Amino acid sequence: MTDFLVIGECVADIVRTPGRPDVTHPGGSPANVAYGLGRLGHPTALLTQLGTDRLGELITAHLRSAGVELLTDGRPPAATPSAIVTLDDRGRADYTFDIHWSLAPTALAVTAPHVHFGSLAALLAPGAEATAALVAGLRAGATVSYDPNIRPALLSSPTEVRARVERCVALSDLVKASDEDLQWLYPGRSPEQAAAHWLTLGPALVLVTRGGAGALAVTRDARAEGPATAAEVVDTVGAGDSFMSATLDALAARALLGAAARASLRSLTGATLAAVLRHAGAAAAVTVSRAGANPPDHRELAAALS
């Protein structure tokens, strides 16, 4: 049985560090989440678009190494999306993209109790509409999580993008965003204010990652903050995606995912939120301690937590 269905883009991250040769890593936020879930032992399927080029072969092998099942809309593949990731002297990443998303309406043979989607696949035309329609159709039988993972260089104004993001938020039971995402979408609002606004749109839980300042989790009735787990940072590529996959891992372990668990997901205590943040923060710390979007497997995460 498939535990998770992830919908979204794969991207080849070509990492560029001053004074060093370029290094290519498999990436793309939804693909990273699928890979992270696979590494944590969850049977996971990814609906995505990949070319038959060298970069597509690299990403395919990478995802399959974690047991991720690859699904497509059945159309001939285009070139594999790519991004130039430039790292500064503190390992922080800046992106330049060559990305397209043209998912067509498709019927899936695979079902799962939880669906995750996000990033460019939820925002870029022409495929974003098909993505949203598919998630809306799956929602009756699954809980849904969403991560906007905003990339301003590929998007229009915050005013136009905000409406699309909020449509996705309204489809979701769980939403994660970085403080930078929220600052871009809601200038002048604090992350706490933006998270409170999202809760009014329908989700049970909103998570906000804040880099070195840790993370925040809020529901309508509970709140928790988690400090950042100490780590020697190599780069921050994929840290938020690792946080997302580990969040889903922690919720699944507590039987809090799946359509039948919706009421329970809306009744989380502060203690449970704190435990989830600790689990997810430990995974992110492992990821930033090594190059590329390289999340921990279940043994590495258990060691980090201990």
PDB file of C-alpha atoms in Angstrom:
ATOM      1  CA  MET A   1       0.000   0.000   0.000  1.00  0.00           C
ATOM      2  CA  THR A   2       1.186   3.530  -0.758  1.00  0.00           C
ATOM      3  CA  ASP A   3       1.395   5.759   2.318  1.00  0.00           C
ATOM      4  CA  PHE A   4       1.901   9.052   0.485  1.00  0.00           C
ATOM      5  CA  LEU A   5       1.125  10.516  -2.922  1.00  0.00           C
ATOM      6  CA  VAL A   6       3.193  13.597  -3.773  1.00  0.00           C
ATOM      7  CA  ILE A   7       2.344  15.846  -6.724  1.00  0.00           C
ATOM      8  CA  GLY A   8       4.858  18.307  -8.133  1.00  0.00           C
ATOM      9  CA  GLU A   9       8.031  19.134  -9.946  1.00  0.00           C
ATOM     10  CA  CYS A  10      11.459  17.587 -10.111  1.00  0.00           C
ATOM     11  CA  VAL A  11      14.369  19.978 -10.652  1.00  0.00           C
ATOM     12  CA  ALA A  12      18.060  19.360 -11.244  1.00  0.00           C
ATOM     13  CA  ASP A  13      19.858  21.702  -8.829  1.00  0.00           C
ATOM     14  CA  ILE A  14      23.188  22.754 -10.342  1.00  0.00           C
ATOM     15  CA  VAL A  15      25.009  24.008  -7.259  1.00  0.00           C
ATOM     16  CA  ARG A  16      27.545  26.754  -7.874  1.00  0.00           C
ATOM     17  CA  THR A  17      30.025  27.743  -5.180  1.00  0.00           C
ATOM     18  CA  PRO A  18      32.681  30.398  -5.886  1.00  0.00           C
ATOM     19  CA  GLY A  19      36.042  28.781  -6.592  1.00  0.00           C
ATOM     20  CA  ARG A  20      34.671  25.245  -6.965  1.00  0.00           C
ATOM     21  CA  PRO A  21      33.350  23.118  -9.870  1.00  0.00           C
ATOM     22  CA  ASP A  22      29.581  22.969 -10.343  1.00  0.00           C
ATOM     23  CA  VAL A  23      27.860  19.984  -8.711  1.00  0.00           C
ATOM     24  CA  THR A  24      24.449  18.690  -9.831  1.00  0.00           C
ATOM     25  CA  HIS A  25      21.993  17.403  -7.220  1.00  0.00           C
ATOM     26  CA  PRO A  26      18.494  16.002  -7.762  1.00  0.00           C
ATOM     27  CA  GLY A  27      15.966  18.470  -6.397  1.00  0.00           C
ATOM     28  CA  GLY A  28      12.589  20.152  -6.676  1.00  0.00           C
ATOM     29  CA  SER A  29      10.620  20.729  -3.486  1.00  0.00           C
ATOM     30  CA  PRO A  30       7.880  18.079  -3.989  1.00  0.00           C
ATOM     31  CA  ALA A  31      10.440  15.560  -5.275  1.00  0.00           C
ATOM     32  CA  ASN A  32      12.593  16.240  -2.210  1.00  0.00           C
ATOM     33  CA  VAL A  33       9.611  15.580   0.054  1.00  0.00           C
ATOM     34  CA  ALA A  34       8.864  12.306  -1.753  1.00  0.00           C
ATOM     35  CA  TYR A  35      12.510  11.264  -1.484  1.00  0.00           C
ATOM     36  CA  GLY A  36      12.585  12.177   2.210  1.00  0.00           C
ATOM     37  CA  LEU A  37       9.470  10.114   2.891  1.00  0.00           C
ATOM     38  CA  GLY A  38      10.969   7.173   1.032  1.00  0.00           C
ATOM     39  CA  ARG A  39      14.172   7.466   3.044  1.00  0.00           C
ATOM     40  CA  LEU A  40      12.088   7.352   6.207  1.00  0.00           C
ATOM     41  CA  GLY A  41      10.570   4.047   5.130  1.00  0.00           C
ATOM     42  CA  HIS A  42       7.232   5.152   3.688  1.00  0.00           C
ATOM     43  CA  PRO A  43       5.969   3.691   0.391  1.00  0.00           C
ATOM     44  CA  THR A  44       5.612   6.878  -1.668  1.00  0.00           C
ATOM     45  CA  ALA A  45       4.493   7.735  -5.193  1.00  0.00           C
ATOM     46  CA  LEU A  46       5.396  10.959  -7.023  1.00  0.00           C
ATOM     47  CA  LEU A  47       3.323  12.363  -9.903  1.00  0.00           C
ATOM     48  CA  THR A  48       5.771  14.535 -11.800  1.00  0.00           C
ATOM     49  CA  GLN A  49       7.320  15.446 -15.163  1.00  0.00           C
ATOM     50  CA  LEU A  50      10.806  14.291 -16.173  1.00  0.00           C
ATOM     51  CA  GLY A  51      12.686  14.319 -19.447  1.00  0.00           C
ATOM     52  CA  THR A  52      14.641  11.421 -20.884  1.00  0.00           C
ATOM     53  CA  ASP A  53      17.796  13.542 -20.861  1.00  0.00           C
ATOM     54  CA  ARG A  54      20.841  13.100 -18.615  1.00  0.00           C
ATOM     55  CA  LEU A  55      19.343  15.193 -15.825  1.00  0.00           C
ATOM     56  CA  GLY A  56      16.106  13.198 -15.957  1.00  0.00           C
ATOM     57  CA  GLU A  57      18.015   9.938 -15.699  1.00  0.00           C
ATOM     58  CA  LEU A  58      19.933  11.295 -12.694  1.00  0.00           C
ATOM     59  CA  ILE A  59      16.748  12.279 -10.857  1.00  0.00           C
ATOM     60  CA  THR A  60      14.947   9.047 -11.764  1.00  0.00           C
ATOM     61  CA  ALA A  61      17.755   6.924 -10.342  1.00  0.00           C
ATOM     62  CA  HIS A  62      17.897   9.104  -7.235  1.00  0.00           C
ATOM     63  CA  LEU A  63      14.172   8.807  -6.470  1.00  0.00           C
ATOM     64  CA  ARG A  64      14.028   5.095  -7.183  1.00  0.00           C
ATOM     65  CA  SER A  65      16.953   4.540  -4.799  1.00  0.00           C
ATOM     66  CA  ALA A  66      14.556   5.572  -2.001  1.00  0.00           C
ATOM     67  CA  GLY A  67      11.788   3.360  -3.361  1.00  0.00           C
ATOM     68  CA  VAL A  68       9.725   6.238  -4.790  1.00  0.00           C
ATOM     69  CA  GLU A  69       7.272   5.159  -7.502  1.00  0.00           C
ATOM     70  CA  LEU A  70       7.240   7.610 -10.424  1.00  0.00           C
ATOM     71  CA  LEU A  71       3.932   8.493 -12.086  1.00  0.00           C
ATOM     72  CA  THR A  72       3.286  10.697 -15.137  1.00  0.00           C
ATOM     73  CA  ASP A  73       0.311  12.111 -17.028  1.00  0.00           C
ATOM     74  CA  GLY A  74       1.166   9.810 -19.949  1.00  0.00           C
ATOM     75  CA  ARG A  75       2.375  12.545 -22.294  1.00  0.00           C
ATOM     76  CA  PRO A  76       5.800  12.582 -23.992  1.00  0.00           C
ATOM     77  CA  PRO A  77       8.304  14.133 -21.582  1.00  0.00           C
ATOM     78  CA  ALA A  78       9.862  17.547 -22.081  1.00  0.00           C
ATOM     79  CA  ALA A  79      13.336  18.572 -20.980  1.00  0.00           C
ATOM     80  CA  THR A  80      14.015  18.105 -17.277  1.00  0.00           C
ATOM     81  CA  PRO A  81      13.662  21.383 -15.322  1.00  0.00           C
ATOM     82  CA  SER A  82      16.844  22.808 -13.829  1.00  0.00           C
ATOM     83  CA  ALA A  83      18.004  25.508 -11.445  1.00  0.00           C
ATOM     84  CA  ILE A  84      21.341  27.192 -10.881  1.00  0.00           C
ATOM     85  CA  VAL A  85      21.812  27.281  -7.112  1.00  0.00           C
ATOM     86  CA  THR A  86      24.434  29.830  -6.064  1.00  0.00           C
ATOM     87  CA  LEU A  87      25.712  29.475  -2.500  1.00  0.00           C
ATOM     88  CA  ASP A  88      27.156  32.331  -0.491  1.00  0.00           C
ATOM     89  CA  ASP A  89      29.930  31.945   2.091  1.00  0.00           C
ATOM     90  CA  ARG A  90      27.387  30.919   4.744  1.00  0.00           C
ATOM     91  CA  GLY A  91      25.819  28.181   2.619  1.00  0.00           C
ATOM     92  CA  ARG A  92      22.629  30.131   1.898  1.00  0.00           C
ATOM     93  CA  ALA A  93      21.126  29.464  -1.524  1.00  0.00           C
ATOM     94  CA  ASP A  94      19.976  31.774  -4.318  1.00  0.00           C
ATOM     95  CA  TYR A  95      18.199  30.281  -7.373  1.00  0.00           C
ATOM     96  CA  THR A  96      17.995  30.944 -11.123  1.00  0.00           C
ATOM     97  CA  PHE A  97      15.451  28.702 -12.858  1.00  0.00           C
ATOM     98  CA  ASP A  98      14.741  27.019 -16.192  1.00  0.00           C
ATOM     99  CA  ILE A  99      11.469  25.371 -15.242  1.00  0.00           C
ATOM    100  CA  HIS A 100       8.155  24.453 -16.847  1.00  0.00           C
ATOM    101  CA  TRP A 101       5.082  22.647 -15.491  1.00  0.00           C
ATOM    102  CA  SER A 102       2.439  21.461 -17.930  1.00  0.00           C
ATOM    103  CA  LEU A 103       0.689  18.609 -16.125  1.00  0.00           C
ATOM    104  CA  ALA A 104      -2.442  17.477 -17.973  1.00  0.00           C
ATOM    105  CA  PRO A 105      -5.626  16.216 -16.280  1.00  0.00           C
ATOM    106  CA  THR A 106      -4.975  12.605 -15.394  1.00  0.00           C
ATOM    107  CA  ALA A 107      -6.614   9.671 -13.640  1.00  0.00           C
ATOM    108  CA  LEU A 108      -4.363   7.934 -11.139  1.00  0.00           C
ATOM    109  CA  ALA A 109      -4.310   4.222 -10.413  1.00  0.00           C
ATOM    110  CA  VAL A 110      -2.463   4.911  -7.147  1.00  0.00           C
ATOM    111  CA  THR A 111      -4.285   6.154  -4.052  1.00  0.00           C
ATOM    112  CA  ALA A 112      -2.892   7.047  -0.646  1.00  0.00           C
ATOM    113  CA  PRO A 113      -4.281   8.208   2.707  1.00  0.00           C
ATOM    114  CA  HIS A 114      -2.259  11.429   2.433  1.00  0.00           C
ATOM    115  CA  VAL A 115      -1.521  13.740  -0.509  1.00  0.00           C
ATOM    116  CA  HIS A 116       1.236  16.347  -0.501  1.00  0.00           C
ATOM    117  CA  PHE A 117       1.607  19.014  -3.181  1.00  0.00           C
ATOM    118  CA  GLY A 118       3.180  22.361  -3.671  1.00  0.00           C
ATOM    119  CA  SER A 119       5.738  24.732  -4.982  1.00  0.00           C
ATOM    120  CA  LEU A 120       5.821  25.605  -8.658  1.00  0.00           C
ATOM    121  CA  ALA A 121       3.457  22.808  -9.693  1.00  0.00           C
ATOM    122  CA  ALA A 122       0.693  24.598  -7.784  1.00  0.00           C
ATOM    123  CA  LEU A 123       1.441  28.031  -9.227  1.00  0.00           C
ATOM    124  CA  LEU A 124       2.875  27.787 -12.754  1.00  0.00           C
ATOM    125  CA  ALA A 125       0.571  27.740 -15.789  1.00  0.00           C
ATOM    126  CA  PRO A 126      -0.483  25.733 -17.640  1.00  0.00           C
ATOM    127  CA  GLY A 127      -0.209  22.805 -15.211  1.00  0.00           C
ATOM    128  CA  ALA A 128      -1.267  24.466 -11.949  1.00  0.00           C
ATOM    129  CA  GLU A 129      -4.982  24.137 -12.722  1.00  0.00           C
ATOM    130  CA  ALA A 130      -4.671  20.397 -13.327  1.00  0.00           C
ATOM    131  CA  THR A 131      -2.711  20.059 -10.070  1.00  0.00           C
ATOM    132  CA  ALA A 132      -5.348  21.880  -8.013  1.00  0.00           C
ATOM    133  CA  ALA A 133      -8.206  19.959  -9.642  1.00  0.00           C
ATOM    134  CA  LEU A 134      -6.510  16.638  -8.943  1.00  0.00           C
ATOM    135  CA  VAL A 135      -5.905  17.510  -5.287  1.00  0.00           C
ATOM    136  CA  ALA A 136      -9.500  18.690  -4.883  1.00  0.00           C
ATOM    137  CA  GLY A 137     -10.724  15.363  -6.234  1.00  0.00           C
ATOM    138  CA  LEU A 138      -8.456  13.348  -3.930  1.00  0.00           C
ATOM    139  CA  ARG A 139      -9.315  15.298  -0.787  1.00  0.00           C
ATOM    140  CA  ALA A 140     -12.440  13.290   0.053  1.00  0.00           C
ATOM    141  CA  GLY A 141     -10.336  10.195   0.672  1.00  0.00           C
ATOM    142  CA  ALA A 142      -7.106  11.706   1.996  1.00  0.00           C
ATOM    143  CA  THR A 143      -5.657  14.415   4.160  1.00  0.00           C
ATOM    144  CA  VAL A 144      -3.696  17.036   2.215  1.00  0.00           C
ATOM    145  CA  SER A 145      -0.540  19.042   2.905  1.00  0.00           C
ATOM    146  CA  TYR A 146       0.807  22.011   0.955  1.00  0.00           C
ATOM    147  CA  ASP A 147       4.081  23.945   0.846  1.00  0.00           C
ATOM    148  CA  PRO A 148       4.101  27.048  -1.398  1.00  0.00           C
ATOM    149  CA  ASN A 149       7.926  27.205  -1.415  1.00  0.00           C
ATOM    150  CA  ILE A 150       7.765  30.613  -3.115  1.00  0.00           C
ATOM    151  CA  ARG A 151      10.267  31.349  -5.901  1.00  0.00           C
ATOM    152  CA  PRO A 152       9.741  35.055  -6.734  1.00  0.00           C
ATOM    153  CA  ALA A 153      11.914  34.939  -9.882  1.00  0.00           C
ATOM    154  CA  LEU A 154       9.369  32.650 -11.548  1.00  0.00           C
ATOM    155  CA  LEU A 155       6.199  34.336 -10.334  1.00  0.00           C
ATOM    156  CA  SER A 156       4.188  37.490 -10.923  1.00  0.00           C
ATOM    157  CA  SER A 157       3.338  40.033  -8.225  1.00  0.00           C
ATOM    158  CA  PRO A 158       2.543  38.928  -4.669  1.00  0.00           C
ATOM    159  CA  THR A 159      -0.996  40.235  -5.122  1.00  0.00           C
ATOM    160  CA  GLU A 160      -1.663  37.881  -8.054  1.00  0.00           C
ATOM    161  CA  VAL A 161       0.145  34.908  -6.526  1.00  0.00           C
ATOM    162  CA  ARG A 162      -1.542  35.331  -3.141  1.00  0.00           C
ATOM    163  CA  ALA A 163      -4.942  34.339  -4.509  1.00  0.00           C
ATOM    164  CA  ARG A 164      -3.530  31.136  -6.025  1.00  0.00           C
ATOM    165  CA  VAL A 165      -1.662  30.267  -2.836  1.00  0.00           C
ATOM    166  CA  GLU A 166      -4.750  30.835  -0.696  1.00  0.00           C
ATOM    167  CA  ARG A 167      -6.770  28.557  -2.978  1.00  0.00           C
ATOM    168  CA  CYS A 168      -4.208  25.812  -2.284  1.00  0.00           C
ATOM    169  CA  VAL A 169      -4.216  26.582   1.441  1.00  0.00           C
ATOM    170  CA  ALA A 170      -7.997  26.154   1.470  1.00  0.00           C
ATOM    171  CA  LEU A 171      -7.621  22.672  -0.060  1.00  0.00           C
ATOM    172  CA  SER A 172      -5.219  21.595   2.693  1.00  0.00           C
ATOM    173  CA  ASP A 173      -5.318  20.173   6.205  1.00  0.00           C
ATOM    174  CA  LEU A 174      -1.682  21.036   6.897  1.00  0.00           C
ATOM    175  CA  VAL A 175       0.374  23.886   5.453  1.00  0.00           C
ATOM    176  CA  LYS A 176       4.080  24.646   5.880  1.00  0.00           C
ATOM    177  CA  ALA A 177       5.800  27.842   4.788  1.00  0.00           C
ATOM    178  CA  SER A 178       9.030  29.651   5.554  1.00  0.00           C
ATOM    179  CA  ASP A 179       9.041  33.092   7.122  1.00  0.00           C
ATOM    180  CA  GLU A 180      10.534  34.340   3.823  1.00  0.00           C
ATOM    181  CA  ASP A 181       7.553  32.893   1.900  1.00  0.00           C
ATOM    182  CA  LEU A 182       5.142  34.686   4.212  1.00  0.00           C
ATOM    183  CA  GLN A 183       7.064  37.959   4.107  1.00  0.00           C
ATOM    184  CA  TRP A 184       6.851  37.954   0.301  1.00  0.00           C
ATOM    185  CA  LEU A 185       3.166  37.025   0.235  1.00  0.00           C
ATOM    186  CA  TYR A 186       2.080  39.294   3.102  1.00  0.00           C
ATOM    187  CA  PRO A 187       4.453  42.261   3.434  1.00  0.00           C
ATOM    188  CA  GLY A 188       3.846  44.108   6.661  1.00  0.00           C
ATOM    189  CA  ARG A 189       2.406  41.094   8.480  1.00  0.00           C
ATOM    190  CA  SER A 190       4.305  39.007  10.997  1.00  0.00           C
ATOM    191  CA  PRO A 191       4.599  35.243  10.377  1.00  0.00           C
ATOM    192  CA  GLU A 192       2.213  34.707  13.270  1.00  0.00           C
ATOM    193  CA  GLN A 193      -0.386  37.001  11.685  1.00  0.00           C
ATOM    194  CA  ALA A 194      -0.041  35.295   8.306  1.00  0.00           C
ATOM    195  CA  ALA A 195      -0.370  31.851   9.910  1.00  0.00           C
ATOM    196  CA  ALA A 196      -3.482  32.963  11.805  1.00  0.00           C
ATOM    197  CA  HIS A 197      -4.990  34.189   8.542  1.00  0.00           C
ATOM    198  CA  TRP A 198      -4.329  30.837   6.856  1.00  0.00           C
ATOM    199  CA  LEU A 199      -6.088  28.996   9.679  1.00  0.00           C
ATOM    200  CA  THR A 200      -9.263  30.923   8.815  1.00  0.00           C
ATOM    201  CA  LEU A 201      -9.118  29.458   5.282  1.00  0.00           C
ATOM    202  CA  GLY A 202      -9.519  25.862   6.438  1.00  0.00           C
ATOM    203  CA  PRO A 203      -6.293  24.064   7.472  1.00  0.00           C
ATOM    204  CA  ALA A 204      -6.060  22.364  10.847  1.00  0.00           C
ATOM    205  CA  LEU A 205      -2.358  23.142  11.259  1.00  0.00           C
ATOM    206  CA  VAL A 206       0.081  25.764   9.965  1.00  0.00           C
ATOM    207  CA  LEU A 207       3.844  25.391  10.372  1.00  0.00           C
ATOM    208  CA  VAL A 208       6.318  28.232   9.855  1.00  0.00           C
ATOM    209  CA  THR A 209      10.046  27.580   9.514  1.00  0.00           C
ATOM    210  CA  ARG A 210      12.317  30.447  10.540  1.00  0.00           C
ATOM    211  CA  GLY A 211      15.839  29.262   9.813  1.00  0.00           C
ATOM    212  CA  GLY A 212      18.107  29.721  12.796  1.00  0.00           C
ATOM    213  CA  ALA A 213      15.180  31.004  14.853  1.00  0.00           C
ATOM    214  CA  GLY A 214      13.500  27.597  14.807  1.00  0.00           C
ATOM    215  CA  ALA A 215       9.915  26.824  13.833  1.00  0.00           C
ATOM    216  CA  LEU A 216       6.373  27.650  14.872  1.00  0.00           C
ATOM    217  CA  ALA A 217       3.283  25.403  14.804  1.00  0.00           C
ATOM    218  CA  VAL A 218      -0.232  26.767  15.303  1.00  0.00           C
ATOM    219  CA  THR A 219      -3.774  25.407  15.288  1.00  0.00           C
ATOM    220  CA  ARG A 220      -6.945  27.244  16.261  1.00  0.00           C
ATOM    221  CA  ASP A 221      -6.506  26.121  19.883  1.00  0.00           C
ATOM    222  CA  ALA A 222      -2.810  25.324  20.400  1.00  0.00           C
ATOM    223  CA  ARG A 223       0.617  26.705  19.689  1.00  0.00           C
ATOM    224  CA  ALA A 224       4.218  25.524  20.021  1.00  0.00           C
ATOM    225  CA  GLU A 225       7.660  26.790  19.127  1.00  0.00           C
ATOM    226  CA  GLY A 226      10.707  24.645  18.460  1.00  0.00           C
ATOM    227  CA  PRO A 227      14.286  25.909  18.543  1.00  0.00           C
ATOM    228  CA  ALA A 228      16.563  25.205  15.596  1.00  0.00           C
ATOM    229  CA  THR A 229      18.600  22.038  16.145  1.00  0.00           C
ATOM    230  CA  ALA A 230      22.304  22.854  16.251  1.00  0.00           C
ATOM    231  CA  ALA A 231      24.224  21.866  13.126  1.00  0.00           C
ATOM    232  CA  GLU A 232      27.331  22.845  11.209  1.00  0.00           C
ATOM    233  CA  VAL A 233      25.816  24.195   7.996  1.00  0.00           C
ATOM    234  CA  VAL A 234      27.218  22.990   4.664  1.00  0.00           C
ATOM    235  CA  ASP A 235      24.261  24.372   2.701  1.00  0.00           C
ATOM    236  CA  THR A 236      20.552  24.949   3.274  1.00  0.00           C
ATOM    237  CA  VAL A 237      19.336  23.261   0.073  1.00  0.00           C
ATOM    238  CA  GLY A 238      16.345  21.014   0.834  1.00  0.00           C
ATOM    239  CA  ALA A 239      16.172  21.828   4.544  1.00  0.00           C
ATOM    240  CA  GLY A 240      12.537  22.915   4.394  1.00  0.00           C
ATOM    241  CA  ASP A 241      11.592  19.844   2.368  1.00  0.00           C
ATOM    242  CA  SER A 242      13.293  17.571   4.883  1.00  0.00           C
ATOM    243  CA  PHE A 243      11.359  19.377   7.628  1.00  0.00           C
ATOM    244  CA  MET A 244       8.144  18.696   5.677  1.00  0.00           C
ATOM    245  CA  SER A 245       8.764  14.990   5.112  1.00  0.00           C
ATOM    246  CA  ALA A 246       9.732  14.495   8.756  1.00  0.00           C
ATOM    247  CA  THR A 247       6.605  16.365   9.871  1.00  0.00           C
ATOM    248  CA  LEU A 248       4.485  13.955   7.851  1.00  0.00           C
ATOM    249  CA  ASP A 249       6.478  11.030   9.270  1.00  0.00           C
ATOM    250  CA  ALA A 250       5.785  12.219  12.820  1.00  0.00           C
ATOM    251  CA  LEU A 251       2.072  12.721  12.170  1.00  0.00           C
ATOM    252  CA  ALA A 252       1.754   9.330  10.463  1.00  0.00           C
ATOM    253  CA  ALA A 253       3.404   7.641  13.460  1.00  0.00           C
ATOM    254  CA  ARG A 254       0.647   9.142  15.621  1.00  0.00           C
ATOM    255  CA  ALA A 255      -2.153   8.025  13.247  1.00  0.00           C
ATOM    256  CA  LEU A 256      -2.965  11.669  12.492  1.00  0.00           C
ATOM    257  CA  LEU A 257      -3.095  11.408   8.695  1.00  0.00           C
ATOM    258  CA  GLY A 258      -5.849  10.073   6.441  1.00  0.00           C
ATOM    259  CA  ALA A 259      -9.419  11.275   5.959  1.00  0.00           C
ATOM    260  CA  ALA A 260     -10.611   9.426   9.067  1.00  0.00           C
ATOM    261  CA  ALA A 261      -8.078  11.353  11.180  1.00  0.00           C
ATOM    262  CA  ARG A 262      -9.235  14.866  10.221  1.00  0.00           C
ATOM    263  CA  ALA A 263     -10.995  15.490  13.526  1.00  0.00           C
ATOM    264  CA  SER A 264      -7.927  14.338  15.472  1.00  0.00           C
ATOM    265  CA  LEU A 265      -5.675  16.595  13.411  1.00  0.00           C
ATOM    266  CA  ARG A 266      -7.823  19.530  14.486  1.00  0.00           C
ATOM    267  CA  SER A 267      -7.409  18.613  18.162  1.00  0.00           C
ATOM    268  CA  LEU A 268      -3.626  18.589  18.502  1.00  0.00           C
ATOM    269  CA  THR A 269      -2.184  19.606  21.852  1.00  0.00           C
ATOM    270  CA  GLY A 270       0.763  21.904  22.369  1.00  0.00           C
ATOM    271  CA  ALA A 271       2.809  18.927  23.574  1.00  0.00           C
ATOM    272  CA  THR A 272       2.143  17.007  20.370  1.00  0.00           C
ATOM    273  CA  LEU A 273       3.007  20.057  18.260  1.00  0.00           C
ATOM    274  CA  ALA A 274       6.287  20.459  20.164  1.00  0.00           C
ATOM    275  CA  ALA A 275       7.169  16.803  19.588  1.00  0.00           C
ATOM    276  CA  VAL A 276       6.448  17.120  15.861  1.00  0.00           C
ATOM    277  CA  LEU A 277       8.617  20.244  15.633  1.00  0.00           C
ATOM    278  CA  ARG A 278      11.487  18.476  17.393  1.00  0.00           C
ATOM    279  CA  HIS A 279      11.229  15.532  14.973  1.00  0.00           C
ATOM    280  CA  ALA A 280      11.121  17.782  11.911  1.00  0.00           C
ATOM    281  CA  GLY A 281      13.857  20.105  13.179  1.00  0.00           C
ATOM    282  CA  ALA A 282      16.224  17.190  13.741  1.00  0.00           C
ATOM    283  CA  ALA A 283      15.705  16.034  10.143  1.00  0.00           C
ATOM    284  CA  ALA A 284      16.370  19.528   8.799  1.00  0.00           C
ATOM    285  CA  ALA A 285      19.558  19.756  10.865  1.00  0.00           C
ATOM    286  CA  VAL A 286      20.897  16.543   9.338  1.00  0.00           C
ATOM    287  CA  THR A 287      20.100  17.881   5.874  1.00  0.00           C
ATOM    288  CA  VAL A 288      21.912  21.214   6.283  1.00  0.00           C
ATOM    289  CA  SER A 289      24.975  19.408   7.630  1.00  0.00           C
ATOM    290  CA  ARG A 290      25.708  17.879   4.205  1.00  0.00           C
ATOM    291  CA  ALA A 291      25.588  18.979   0.576  1.00  0.00           C
ATOM    292  CA  GLY A 292      22.388  19.075  -1.466  1.00  0.00           C
ATOM    293  CA  ALA A 293      18.866  17.962  -0.627  1.00  0.00           C
ATOM    294  CA  ASN A 294      20.058  14.878   1.244  1.00  0.00           C
ATOM    295  CA  PRO A 295      17.572  14.083   4.048  1.00  0.00           C
ATOM    296  CA  PRO A 296      18.141  11.467   6.732  1.00  0.00           C
ATOM    297  CA  ASP A 297      16.917   7.904   6.626  1.00  0.00           C
ATOM    298  CA  HIS A 298      15.062   6.559   9.656  1.00  0.00           C
ATOM    299  CA  ARG A 299      18.241   5.374  11.397  1.00  0.00           C
ATOM    300  CA  GLU A 300      19.994   8.738  10.947  1.00  0.00           C
ATOM    301  CA  LEU A 301      16.945  10.586  12.185  1.00  0.00           C
ATOM    302  CA  ALA A 302      16.661   8.331  15.239  1.00  0.00           C
ATOM    303  CA  ALA A 303      20.335   8.995  16.003  1.00  0.00           C
ATOM    304  CA  ALA A 304      19.827  12.759  15.634  1.00  0.00           C
ATOM    305  CA  LEU A 305      16.854  12.660  17.967  1.00  0.00           C
ATOM    306  CA  SER A 306      18.758  10.709  20.589  1.00  0.00           C
TER     307      SER A 306
END
